[in-house]
Short mmCIF file of C-alpha atoms and ligand atoms in Angstrom, two decimals:
data_model
loop_
_atom_site.label_atom_id
_atom_site.label_comp_id
_atom_site.label_asym_id
_atom_site.label_seq_id
_atom_site.Cartn_x
_atom_site.Cartn_y
_atom_site.Cartn_z
CA MET A 1 0.00 0.00 0.00
CA SER A 2 1.38 3.43 -0.87
CA ALA A 3 2.10 5.92 1.91
CA GLU A 4 -0.55 8.18 0.44
CA ARG A 5 -3.26 5.56 0.57
CA GLY A 6 -2.29 4.71 4.15
CA SER A 7 -2.90 8.27 5.26
CA SER A 8 -6.13 8.91 3.39
CA PHE A 9 -9.61 8.16 4.68
CA PHE A 10 -13.12 7.66 3.39
CA ILE A 11 -16.33 7.84 5.45
CA HIS A 12 -19.58 6.08 4.51
CA THR A 13 -22.48 7.83 6.24
CA PHE A 14 -25.77 6.21 7.25
CA GLY A 15 -28.74 7.58 9.17
CA CYS A 16 -30.06 11.04 9.90
CA GLN A 17 -28.87 14.56 9.08
CA MET A 18 -27.11 14.72 12.45
CA ASN A 19 -24.96 11.80 11.34
CA GLN A 20 -24.21 13.58 8.05
CA ALA A 21 -23.12 16.63 10.04
CA ASP A 22 -21.04 14.42 12.35
CA THR A 23 -19.23 12.97 9.34
CA GLY A 24 -18.07 16.54 8.60
CA ILE A 25 -16.79 16.81 12.18
CA ILE A 26 -14.91 13.48 11.99
CA ALA A 27 -13.41 14.49 8.62
CA ALA A 28 -12.25 17.83 10.07
CA LEU A 29 -10.66 16.08 13.07
CA LEU A 30 -8.74 13.68 10.80
CA GLN A 31 -7.70 16.46 8.41
CA ALA A 32 -6.33 18.47 11.33
CA GLU A 33 -3.94 15.55 11.99
CA GLY A 34 -2.75 15.51 8.37
CA TYR A 35 -5.00 12.76 6.96
CA LEU A 36 -6.46 13.36 3.50
CA GLN A 37 -10.05 12.76 2.47
CA ALA A 38 -10.16 10.30 -0.47
CA GLU A 39 -12.72 10.69 -3.25
CA ARG A 40 -13.49 6.97 -3.33
CA GLU A 41 -13.40 4.22 -0.74
CA ALA A 42 -11.04 2.12 -2.90
CA GLU A 43 -8.41 4.88 -2.70
CA ALA A 44 -8.46 5.07 1.11
CA GLY A 45 -6.37 3.12 3.61
CA ILE A 46 -8.68 4.11 6.46
CA VAL A 47 -12.39 3.37 6.01
CA LEU A 48 -14.95 4.59 8.49
CA LEU A 49 -18.64 3.74 8.70
CA ASN A 50 -20.69 6.39 10.52
CA THR A 51 -23.69 4.31 11.47
CA CYS A 52 -27.37 4.37 12.43
CA ALA A 53 -29.15 1.93 14.77
CA VAL A 54 -32.70 3.27 14.58
CA ARG A 55 -34.16 0.29 12.71
CA GLU A 56 -32.90 -3.22 12.05
CA ASN A 57 -32.61 -2.62 8.29
CA ALA A 58 -30.21 0.29 8.95
CA VAL A 59 -28.03 -2.15 10.90
CA GLU A 60 -28.27 -4.73 8.11
CA ARG A 61 -26.94 -2.23 5.58
CA VAL A 62 -23.88 -1.66 7.74
CA GLU A 63 -23.37 -5.43 8.17
CA HIS A 64 -23.33 -5.70 4.41
CA PHE A 65 -20.58 -3.07 4.17
CA LEU A 66 -18.58 -4.81 6.88
CA GLN A 67 -18.63 -8.04 4.88
CA HIS A 68 -17.32 -6.17 1.87
CA LEU A 69 -14.58 -4.57 3.99
CA GLN A 70 -13.64 -7.96 5.41
CA GLY A 71 -12.97 -9.05 1.81
CA ARG A 72 -10.85 -5.94 1.20
CA LYS A 73 -8.88 -6.55 4.38
CA LYS A 74 -7.89 -10.02 3.21
CA ARG A 75 -6.45 -8.52 0.04
CA GLU A 76 -4.95 -5.33 1.50
CA LYS A 77 -2.64 -5.58 4.45
CA GLY A 78 -2.79 -2.52 6.67
CA LEU A 79 -6.33 -1.41 5.77
CA ILE A 80 -7.93 0.15 8.85
CA VAL A 81 -11.67 -0.14 9.45
CA GLY A 82 -13.47 1.97 12.06
CA VAL A 83 -17.14 2.03 12.99
CA ALA A 84 -18.50 5.23 14.49
CA GLY A 85 -21.87 6.61 15.56
CA CYS A 86 -24.98 4.93 16.88
CA ILE A 87 -24.44 1.20 16.26
CA PRO A 88 -21.22 0.83 18.29
CA GLN A 89 -22.63 3.01 21.07
CA TYR A 90 -25.57 0.58 21.25
CA ARG A 91 -23.88 -2.79 20.62
CA ARG A 92 -20.52 -1.92 22.23
CA GLU A 93 -17.59 -4.37 22.32
CA GLU A 94 -19.67 -7.31 21.07
CA MET A 95 -19.17 -5.69 17.65
CA PHE A 96 -15.58 -6.97 17.56
CA SER A 97 -16.61 -10.62 17.82
CA LEU A 98 -19.57 -10.19 15.47
CA TYR A 99 -17.61 -8.43 12.71
CA PRO A 100 -13.90 -9.32 12.52
CA ALA A 101 -13.22 -6.54 9.99
CA ILE A 102 -13.50 -3.86 12.70
CA ASP A 103 -10.32 -2.32 14.14
CA PHE A 104 -11.86 0.41 16.26
CA LEU A 105 -15.17 1.70 17.57
CA ALA A 106 -16.09 5.30 18.44
CA GLY A 107 -19.42 6.61 19.79
CA PRO A 108 -21.16 9.93 19.13
CA ASP A 109 -19.39 11.59 22.10
CA THR A 110 -15.86 10.34 21.32
CA TYR A 111 -15.12 11.47 17.76
CA ARG A 112 -12.23 13.56 19.08
CA THR A 113 -10.40 10.31 19.92
CA ILE A 114 -10.60 8.96 16.33
CA PRO A 115 -7.18 10.24 15.10
CA SER A 116 -5.43 8.69 18.10
CA LEU A 117 -7.44 5.46 17.69
CA VAL A 118 -6.13 5.24 14.13
CA GLU A 119 -2.56 5.72 15.36
CA GLN A 120 -2.92 3.12 18.09
CA VAL A 121 -4.51 0.59 15.72
CA ARG A 122 -1.53 0.98 13.40
CA ARG A 123 0.67 -0.23 16.25
CA GLY A 124 -1.59 -3.28 16.66
CA GLY A 125 -4.77 -4.33 18.46
CA LYS A 126 -8.42 -3.40 18.48
CA LEU A 127 -9.79 -0.45 20.43
CA ALA A 128 -13.13 0.93 21.59
CA SER A 129 -13.83 4.48 22.73
CA LEU A 130 -17.46 4.54 23.83
CA GLU A 131 -17.80 6.80 26.86
CA PHE A 132 -20.75 9.17 27.08
CA ASN A 133 -19.82 12.80 27.63
CA SER A 134 -22.85 15.01 28.09
CA GLY A 135 -20.61 18.09 27.89
CA GLU A 136 -19.45 17.31 24.34
CA THR A 137 -20.94 19.61 21.69
CA TYR A 138 -17.88 19.67 19.37
CA GLU A 139 -17.77 23.40 19.95
CA GLY A 140 -14.97 25.05 18.01
CA ILE A 141 -14.59 22.36 15.33
CA GLU A 142 -15.32 23.64 11.88
CA PRO A 143 -16.78 20.67 9.99
CA ALA A 144 -15.54 19.70 6.52
CA ARG A 145 -18.49 20.51 4.23
CA ASP A 146 -19.52 19.00 0.90
CA GLY A 147 -21.40 21.63 -1.07
CA ALA A 148 -21.11 25.39 -1.06
CA THR A 149 -24.84 26.17 -0.92
CA SER A 150 -26.33 24.37 2.10
CA ALA A 151 -24.82 23.74 5.51
CA PHE A 152 -25.94 21.86 8.61
CA VAL A 153 -25.25 23.37 12.03
CA PRO A 154 -25.85 21.01 14.97
CA VAL A 155 -27.08 23.22 17.82
CA MET A 156 -28.06 20.57 20.33
CA ARG A 157 -27.30 16.87 20.68
CA GLY A 158 -28.86 13.98 22.56
CA CYS A 159 -32.41 13.27 23.66
CA ASN A 160 -34.03 13.35 27.11
CA ASN A 161 -37.29 11.83 25.90
CA ARG A 162 -38.03 8.18 26.28
CA CYS A 163 -40.21 7.21 23.33
CA ALA A 164 -40.82 3.54 24.01
CA TYR A 165 -39.66 2.29 20.59
CA CYS A 166 -36.58 4.46 20.17
CA VAL A 167 -32.90 3.70 20.54
CA VAL A 168 -31.66 7.28 20.09
CA PRO A 169 -31.55 8.19 23.83
CA PHE A 170 -29.34 5.09 24.32
CA THR A 171 -27.00 6.00 21.47
CA ARG A 172 -26.83 9.76 21.81
CA GLY A 173 -27.11 10.29 25.56
CA ARG A 174 -28.46 13.32 27.40
CA GLU A 175 -29.43 16.59 25.76
CA ARG A 176 -26.84 19.36 25.62
CA SER A 177 -26.85 22.61 23.68
CA GLN A 178 -24.09 24.41 21.87
CA PRO A 179 -23.49 27.83 23.51
CA PHE A 180 -25.29 30.66 21.71
CA SER A 181 -22.05 32.52 20.94
CA SER A 182 -20.52 29.45 19.33
CA VAL A 183 -23.57 28.88 17.07
CA MET A 184 -23.44 32.53 16.01
CA LEU A 185 -19.72 32.31 15.23
CA GLU A 186 -20.35 29.33 12.96
CA VAL A 187 -23.25 31.13 11.26
CA GLN A 188 -21.06 34.21 10.65
CA LYS A 189 -18.43 32.02 8.98
CA LEU A 190 -21.07 30.41 6.76
CA VAL A 191 -22.36 33.84 5.74
CA THR A 192 -18.83 34.97 4.88
CA SER A 193 -18.32 31.82 2.79
CA GLY A 194 -21.52 32.56 0.86
CA TYR A 195 -23.77 29.73 2.08
CA ARG A 196 -27.38 30.29 1.07
CA GLU A 197 -29.11 27.77 3.31
CA ILE A 198 -28.46 26.95 6.97
CA THR A 199 -30.21 24.06 8.69
CA LEU A 200 -30.07 24.01 12.48
CA LEU A 201 -29.98 20.42 13.71
CA GLY A 202 -30.86 18.57 16.87
CA GLN A 203 -32.59 15.32 17.84
CA ASN A 204 -35.10 17.66 19.52
CA VAL A 205 -34.01 20.95 18.10
CA ASN A 206 -36.77 22.93 19.78
CA SER A 207 -35.47 21.85 23.21
CA TYR A 208 -32.40 24.02 22.52
CA CYS A 209 -31.49 25.94 25.66
CA ASP A 210 -28.47 28.07 26.51
CA VAL A 211 -29.39 28.54 30.17
CA GLU A 212 -26.45 30.78 31.07
CA ASN A 213 -27.22 33.34 28.41
CA GLY A 214 -31.00 32.91 28.41
CA TYR A 215 -31.63 31.71 24.86
CA ASP A 216 -34.34 29.21 24.02
CA PHE A 217 -34.83 27.82 20.51
CA SER A 218 -37.06 30.61 19.20
CA ALA A 219 -34.57 33.25 20.41
CA LEU A 220 -31.72 31.34 18.75
CA LEU A 221 -33.67 30.95 15.50
CA ASP A 222 -34.54 34.64 15.44
CA ALA A 223 -30.89 35.63 16.01
CA VAL A 224 -29.59 33.21 13.34
CA SER A 225 -32.09 34.51 10.78
CA ARG A 226 -30.93 38.10 11.43
CA GLU A 227 -27.25 37.15 11.28
CA ALA A 228 -27.77 35.46 7.88
CA PRO A 229 -30.46 37.60 6.21
CA LEU A 230 -29.66 36.36 2.69
CA ALA A 231 -29.72 32.68 3.62
CA ARG A 232 -32.69 30.41 4.03
CA ILE A 233 -32.98 29.11 7.56
CA ARG A 234 -34.36 25.64 8.29
CA PHE A 235 -34.33 23.43 11.37
CA THR A 236 -35.09 19.83 12.27
CA THR A 237 -36.36 17.79 14.14
CA SER A 238 -39.03 19.40 16.31
CA HIS A 239 -40.96 17.47 18.94
CA PRO A 240 -44.70 18.31 18.88
CA LYS A 241 -44.92 18.64 22.66
CA ASP A 242 -42.23 21.34 22.62
CA ILE A 243 -43.71 23.52 19.86
CA SER A 244 -44.33 26.90 21.49
CA GLU A 245 -46.41 29.81 20.26
CA SER A 246 -43.30 32.01 20.33
CA LEU A 247 -41.51 29.59 17.97
CA VAL A 248 -44.44 29.64 15.53
CA ARG A 249 -44.54 33.45 15.66
CA THR A 250 -40.78 33.67 15.07
CA ILE A 251 -41.09 31.51 11.93
CA ALA A 252 -43.94 33.70 10.67
CA SER A 253 -42.23 37.00 11.42
CA ARG A 254 -38.82 36.36 9.85
CA PRO A 255 -38.96 36.25 6.04
CA ASN A 256 -35.86 34.08 5.60
CA ILE A 257 -36.99 31.33 7.99
CA CYS A 258 -38.62 28.74 5.71
CA ASN A 259 -42.30 28.22 6.31
CA ALA A 260 -41.79 24.53 6.82
CA LEU A 261 -42.07 22.30 9.87
CA HIS A 262 -41.15 18.66 10.26
CA LEU A 263 -43.33 17.44 13.09
CA PRO A 264 -43.19 13.68 13.65
CA VAL A 265 -46.52 12.31 14.85
CA GLN A 266 -45.74 8.54 14.82
CA SER A 267 -49.41 7.46 15.08
CA GLY A 268 -52.89 8.89 14.64
CA SER A 269 -54.20 7.05 17.69
CA SER A 270 -53.96 8.56 21.19
CA ARG A 271 -53.93 5.04 22.61
CA MET A 272 -50.78 4.27 20.62
CA LEU A 273 -49.22 7.66 21.40
CA GLY A 274 -49.70 6.83 25.10
CA ARG A 275 -48.01 3.44 24.68
CA MET A 276 -45.23 5.12 22.71
CA ASN A 277 -44.76 7.63 25.55
CA ARG A 278 -44.89 10.58 23.17
CA GLY A 279 -46.18 12.98 25.83
CA HIS A 280 -49.24 14.23 23.91
CA THR A 281 -52.58 13.04 22.54
CA ILE A 282 -53.71 13.27 18.93
CA GLU A 283 -56.08 16.10 19.88
CA GLU A 284 -53.14 18.07 21.28
CA TYR A 285 -51.18 17.39 18.11
CA LEU A 286 -54.07 18.68 15.98
CA GLU A 287 -54.31 21.79 18.18
CA LYS A 288 -50.64 22.51 17.46
CA ILE A 289 -51.26 22.03 13.73
CA ALA A 290 -54.21 24.43 13.92
CA LEU A 291 -52.08 27.02 15.74
CA ILE A 292 -49.26 26.67 13.19
CA ARG A 293 -51.63 26.97 10.23
CA SER A 294 -53.44 29.96 11.69
CA VAL A 295 -50.16 31.86 12.14
CA ILE A 296 -48.35 30.55 9.01
CA PRO A 297 -51.10 29.84 6.43
CA ASP A 298 -48.73 28.63 3.67
CA VAL A 299 -46.70 26.34 5.96
CA ALA A 300 -45.45 23.04 4.52
CA LEU A 301 -45.84 20.28 7.09
CA SER A 302 -44.08 16.94 7.05
CA THR A 303 -44.06 14.05 9.51
CA ASP A 304 -42.77 10.62 10.53
CA ILE A 305 -45.13 7.72 11.08
CA ILE A 306 -44.68 4.17 12.35
CA ALA A 307 -46.98 1.31 11.29
CA GLY A 308 -47.50 -1.76 13.43
CA PHE A 309 -46.17 -0.68 16.83
CA CYS A 310 -46.81 -3.18 19.67
CA GLY A 311 -50.52 -3.61 20.32
CA GLU A 312 -51.64 -1.62 17.26
CA ARG A 313 -55.15 -2.70 16.22
CA GLU A 314 -56.94 -2.08 12.93
CA ASP A 315 -58.80 0.89 14.46
CA ASP A 316 -55.48 2.47 15.54
CA HIS A 317 -54.13 1.98 12.04
CA GLN A 318 -57.30 3.52 10.61
CA ALA A 319 -56.74 6.50 12.93
CA SER A 320 -53.29 6.99 11.36
CA LEU A 321 -54.84 6.95 7.87
CA ASP A 322 -57.54 9.40 9.03
CA LEU A 323 -54.88 11.72 10.44
CA LEU A 324 -53.01 11.79 7.12
CA SER A 325 -56.26 12.65 5.29
CA LYS A 326 -57.09 15.33 7.83
CA VAL A 327 -53.72 17.10 7.99
CA ARG A 328 -52.63 16.54 4.36
CA PHE A 329 -48.89 16.65 5.04
CA ASP A 330 -46.65 17.69 2.19
CA SER A 331 -44.55 14.59 2.75
CA ALA A 332 -43.89 11.87 5.29
CA TYR A 333 -41.17 9.43 6.29
CA MET A 334 -43.01 6.16 6.81
CA PHE A 335 -41.67 3.07 8.58
CA TYR A 336 -42.89 -0.19 10.00
CA TYR A 337 -42.00 -0.86 13.61
CA SER A 338 -38.64 -2.50 14.20
CA THR A 339 -38.09 -3.77 17.72
CA ARG A 340 -34.88 -2.46 19.32
CA PRO A 341 -33.48 -4.61 22.15
CA GLY A 342 -33.11 -2.67 25.40
CA THR A 343 -35.81 -0.09 24.68
CA PHE A 344 -38.86 0.19 26.93
CA ALA A 345 -41.10 -1.33 24.24
CA ALA A 346 -38.80 -4.30 23.66
CA GLU A 347 -38.60 -4.97 27.42
CA THR A 348 -42.28 -4.44 28.18
CA PHE A 349 -44.54 -5.11 25.23
CA GLU A 350 -44.93 -7.99 22.86
CA ASP A 351 -43.99 -7.24 19.23
CA ASP A 352 -47.38 -8.71 18.38
CA VAL A 353 -48.30 -7.26 14.98
CA PRO A 354 -47.25 -9.95 12.47
CA GLU A 355 -44.75 -8.76 9.85
CA PRO A 356 -47.13 -9.19 6.88
CA VAL A 357 -49.70 -7.03 8.73
CA LYS A 358 -47.08 -4.36 9.51
CA LYS A 359 -46.07 -4.32 5.87
CA ARG A 360 -49.64 -4.16 4.61
CA ARG A 361 -50.47 -1.27 6.96
CA LEU A 362 -47.29 0.55 5.96
CA GLN A 363 -48.18 0.11 2.28
CA GLU A 364 -51.65 1.57 2.90
CA ILE A 365 -50.05 4.54 4.64
CA ILE A 366 -47.55 5.03 1.79
CA ASP A 367 -50.26 4.77 -0.89
CA LEU A 368 -52.48 7.31 0.86
CA GLN A 369 -49.64 9.76 1.52
CA ASN A 370 -48.40 9.45 -2.07
CA SER A 371 -51.83 10.31 -3.41
CA ILE A 372 -52.05 13.33 -1.06
CA SER A 373 -48.55 14.52 -2.00
CA ASN A 374 -49.50 14.08 -5.66
CA GLU A 375 -52.64 16.17 -5.29
CA LEU A 376 -50.69 18.92 -3.53
CA PHE A 377 -48.11 18.82 -6.33
CA GLN A 378 -50.82 19.09 -8.98
CA GLU A 379 -52.31 22.09 -7.13
CA ALA A 380 -48.91 23.81 -7.40
CA ILE A 381 -49.05 23.86 -11.22
CA GLY A 382 -49.51 27.44 -12.43
CA THR A 383 -48.12 29.02 -9.26
CA VAL A 384 -44.85 30.95 -9.00
CA VAL A 385 -42.54 29.70 -6.24
CA GLU A 386 -39.22 30.83 -4.82
CA VAL A 387 -36.51 28.24 -5.47
CA LEU A 388 -32.95 27.95 -4.19
CA ALA A 389 -30.92 26.35 -7.00
CA GLU A 390 -28.79 23.54 -5.58
CA THR A 391 -27.23 21.38 -8.32
CA GLU A 392 -27.38 20.51 -11.99
CA SER A 393 -30.29 18.23 -12.72
CA ARG A 394 -29.32 14.56 -13.02
CA ARG A 395 -30.84 14.36 -16.49
CA SER A 396 -29.40 17.41 -18.23
CA SER A 397 -26.87 20.18 -17.68
CA GLU A 398 -29.43 22.51 -19.30
CA GLN A 399 -31.55 22.17 -16.16
CA LEU A 400 -31.00 22.88 -12.48
CA MET A 401 -32.52 21.24 -9.42
CA GLY A 402 -33.55 23.32 -6.44
CA ARG A 403 -36.03 23.39 -3.58
CA THR A 404 -38.97 25.52 -2.54
CA ALA A 405 -39.17 26.91 0.98
CA GLY A 406 -41.51 23.99 1.67
CA ASN A 407 -38.70 21.60 0.62
CA ARG A 408 -40.27 20.43 -2.64
CA ALA A 409 -37.76 19.50 -5.36
CA VAL A 410 -38.08 21.60 -8.53
CA VAL A 411 -36.30 20.93 -11.84
CA PHE A 412 -36.24 23.99 -14.11
CA ASP A 413 -34.63 25.36 -17.26
CA ARG A 414 -31.23 26.68 -16.39
CA ALA A 415 -31.24 29.96 -18.39
CA HIS A 416 -28.39 32.02 -16.85
CA TYR A 417 -28.80 30.70 -13.29
CA GLN A 418 -26.18 28.93 -11.17
CA PRO A 419 -26.36 26.71 -8.07
CA GLY A 420 -26.72 29.03 -5.08
CA ASP A 421 -29.09 31.45 -6.85
CA LEU A 422 -32.48 32.22 -5.34
CA LEU A 423 -35.05 32.76 -8.08
CA ARG A 424 -38.72 32.62 -8.97
CA VAL A 425 -39.99 29.66 -10.97
CA LEU A 426 -43.34 29.21 -12.70
CA ILE A 427 -44.45 25.62 -12.08
CA THR A 428 -45.60 24.00 -15.32
CA GLY A 429 -45.69 20.32 -14.43
CA ALA A 430 -45.38 17.73 -11.68
CA THR A 431 -44.27 14.12 -11.39
CA SER A 432 -44.69 12.08 -8.23
CA ALA A 433 -41.58 13.48 -6.50
CA THR A 434 -40.61 16.58 -8.48
CA LEU A 435 -42.11 19.81 -9.75
CA THR A 436 -40.95 21.15 -13.11
CA GLY A 437 -40.95 24.73 -14.37
CA ARG A 438 -39.15 27.70 -15.85
CA PRO A 439 -37.66 30.86 -14.31
CA VAL A 440 -39.69 34.06 -14.38
CA PRO A 441 -38.42 37.62 -13.85
CA ALA A 442 -37.87 38.68 -10.25
CA VAL A 443 -40.67 41.25 -10.37
CA LEU A 444 -43.66 40.37 -12.49
CA PRO A 445 -44.97 43.20 -14.70
N1 LIG B 501 -35.68 12.86 17.19
C1 LIG B 501 -36.47 12.70 16.10
C2 LIG B 501 -36.09 11.56 15.17
C3 LIG B 501 -35.91 10.21 15.72
S1 LIG B 501 -35.52 8.89 14.63
C4 LIG B 501 -37.90 12.65 16.57
O1 LIG B 501 -38.18 12.59 17.72
O2 LIG B 501 -38.77 12.68 15.75
C5 LIG B 501 -36.47 9.24 13.19
C6 LIG B 501 -37.73 8.47 13.08
O3 LIG B 501 -37.50 7.08 13.03
C7 LIG B 501 -38.71 8.63 14.21
O4 LIG B 501 -39.42 9.82 14.13
C8 LIG B 501 -39.59 7.41 14.06
O5 LIG B 501 -40.66 7.67 13.16
C9 LIG B 501 -38.67 6.40 13.43
N2 LIG B 501 -38.30 5.34 14.36
C10 LIG B 501 -37.63 5.46 15.53
N3 LIG B 501 -37.51 4.26 16.13
C11 LIG B 501 -38.13 3.36 15.33
C12 LIG B 501 -38.37 1.95 15.42
N4 LIG B 501 -37.94 1.25 16.47
N5 LIG B 501 -39.04 1.35 14.41
C13 LIG B 501 -39.49 2.07 13.36
N6 LIG B 501 -39.30 3.39 13.23
C14 LIG B 501 -38.63 4.04 14.20
FE1 LIG B 502 -36.36 9.01 19.72
FE2 LIG B 502 -38.45 10.14 20.82
FE3 LIG B 502 -36.04 11.14 21.29
FE4 LIG B 502 -37.13 11.39 18.89
S1 LIG B 502 -37.93 12.30 20.81
S2 LIG B 502 -35.04 10.77 19.33
S3 LIG B 502 -38.28 9.50 18.65
S4 LIG B 502 -36.80 9.14 21.95
FE1 LIG B 503 -29.86 6.83 13.44
FE2 LIG B 503 -28.41 7.71 15.41
FE3 LIG B 503 -29.58 9.41 13.75
S1 LIG B 503 -29.76 5.95 15.48
S2 LIG B 503 -31.44 8.32 13.18
S3 LIG B 503 -27.99 7.98 13.23
S4 LIG B 503 -29.31 9.67 15.93
#
């Protein structure tokens, strides 16, 4: 293996946006020690998997990669394989016996140890660094970023909720917030570098709290939107029980905060929400939706929903379908329940909805949501929307792909526009996942 390959790394990222942001942090930490980021895995002598444990199929994808890396290790002496993120934090040292390809493990609070883990592994042995550190916010590390248009800024990490099905509190530990001044410093740098979209991230972003300086999430959001007046501001994920009126009013009052809210509901049945320990009923959820829509009439709402949680009956499932019809979300992430050992649900309830029933219910949910999303897309034809151009379209360099404030993908004729431009587009067509259109002048005659 060449010296260059031995000192270059490649990271495969799985899971949520927080994990994508964390990959930027890990890359920055390795670069600071002189390692180079390879363009392709095959060119790297250090391969990292930044992993997700939220559902069994996420774990299976990582297992698949580990088998492939085991094959590479047999051929390439000196290849180093590290697994970071939520799976090792959850499965701990048993990972070494399950997957012989692994040289080191690092959890979400120990990324700073990764460069020294690599060095120690080179000298021989297998190592795990899996301590929780509820003070770790990775303050002061400027993440390596992919594009030049959109940037993620993690503002809080961890989760203090205990949703019965969820592994995240076990993998990410207690909530902690990045100090206000440190978030603002990062935002200033992004503004100087010309970023046009900033997404504030947290497992429960609206629980953000800088106690010492007296900033809650709506105060932070307001300040960020003023610091970056030319950038679109987004945030995710919000917990319904923590949506405050002041947050809704902040979104409405600041023009550059996108009128979009991702508000996971998980089920349309209060009985199931109780079993899931979500901390609110479906009536309370609908009251929040009504408040949001009364203050931000053009808001785009999206959600997460789980089919077939323990004890779910047909009437509970029907309640989820009814909720989708009632709210008419723009889009939804839809899953069937995957039992996670160690969670409250796995310890307490029986995973009693048979897999074919879970899959059938999920399919009904997907079919209904797709038809709603389709109808909403069709209604958009003929309207003029503001689009932030992101990349060239996959099909043609004559077209660009961008997103509306409500996060809908739009493919449009390029004309003289470049990625990073904010422009107005007349919507002329719609497919199931994309709107199509052409630019129109900034001010209509
Ligand atoms: N903190 C966020 C996201 C958590 S994980 C929140 O509270 O919404 C993202 C989504 O994965 C969840 O909203 C939930 O819909 C889904 N999910 C979590 N655990 C799951 C499980 N065991 N089986 C199926 N889906 C799950
Ligand atoms: Fe998981 Fe619930 Fe925390 Fe979200 S709020 S990360 S679903 S425990
Ligand atoms: Fe997955 Fe961890 Fe995110 S379990 S969803 S990568 S917080």
